[in-house]
Amino acid sequence: MIIKLKTEDREEIRNVVFKRIRRIKGVRSTMTLTAIG
C-alpha cells in the first residue's frame, strides 16, 4: 500500500516513528539495566 504524501507529512510521520522507536529502545535498555543491577 503506497500512499503519496506531501514532504511535510512524510517528515512528520518519520519523526513520530523515530520517537516511538527511540522510546521502545530506551524502555528496553532501562529494563535490561534494572535486571542486571
PDB file of N, CA and C in Angstrom, residues 2-3 7 10 20 23 28-29 33:
ATOM      1  N   ILE A   2       0.924   1.914  -1.115  1.00  0.00           N
ATOM      2  CA  ILE A   2       1.767   3.101  -1.236  1.00  0.00           C
ATOM      3  C   ILE A   2       0.891   4.342  -1.178  1.00  0.00           C
ATOM      4  N   ILE A   3       1.197   5.215  -0.242  1.00  0.00           N
ATOM      5  CA  ILE A   3       0.424   6.455  -0.120  1.00  0.00           C
ATOM      6  C   ILE A   3       1.346   7.623  -0.428  1.00  0.00           C
ATOM      7  N   THR A   7       5.799  16.317   1.331  1.00  0.00           N
ATOM      8  CA  THR A   7       7.085  16.153   2.008  1.00  0.00           C
ATOM      9  C   THR A   7       6.943  16.487   3.491  1.00  0.00           C
ATOM     10  N   ARG A  10       5.385  13.581   5.272  1.00  0.00           N
ATOM     11  CA  ARG A  10       6.338  12.472   5.321  1.00  0.00           C
ATOM     12  C   ARG A  10       7.350  12.709   6.444  1.00  0.00           C
ATOM     13  N   ARG A  20       8.954   6.977  18.491  1.00  0.00           N
ATOM     14  CA  ARG A  20       8.385   5.737  19.034  1.00  0.00           C
ATOM     15  C   ARG A  20       9.469   4.679  19.180  1.00  0.00           C
ATOM     16  N   ARG A  23      11.791   5.525  22.004  1.00  0.00           N
ATOM     17  CA  ARG A  23      11.160   5.276  23.302  1.00  0.00           C
ATOM     18  C   ARG A  23      11.197   3.789  23.629  1.00  0.00           C
ATOM     19  N   ARG A  28      13.556  -0.698  26.758  1.00  0.00           N
ATOM     20  CA  ARG A  28      14.241  -1.997  26.792  1.00  0.00           C
ATOM     21  C   ARG A  28      15.583  -1.870  27.498  1.00  0.00           C
ATOM     22  N   SER A  29      16.339  -0.810  27.201  1.00  0.00           N
ATOM     23  CA  SER A  29      17.656  -0.653  27.815  1.00  0.00           C
ATOM     24  C   SER A  29      17.515  -0.459  29.320  1.00  0.00           C
ATOM     25  N   LEU A  33      18.969  -2.885  32.198  1.00  0.00           N
ATOM     26  CA  LEU A  33      19.858  -2.344  33.229  1.00  0.00           C
ATOM     27  C   LEU A  33      19.336  -2.698  34.614  1.00  0.00           C
TER      28      LEU A  33
END
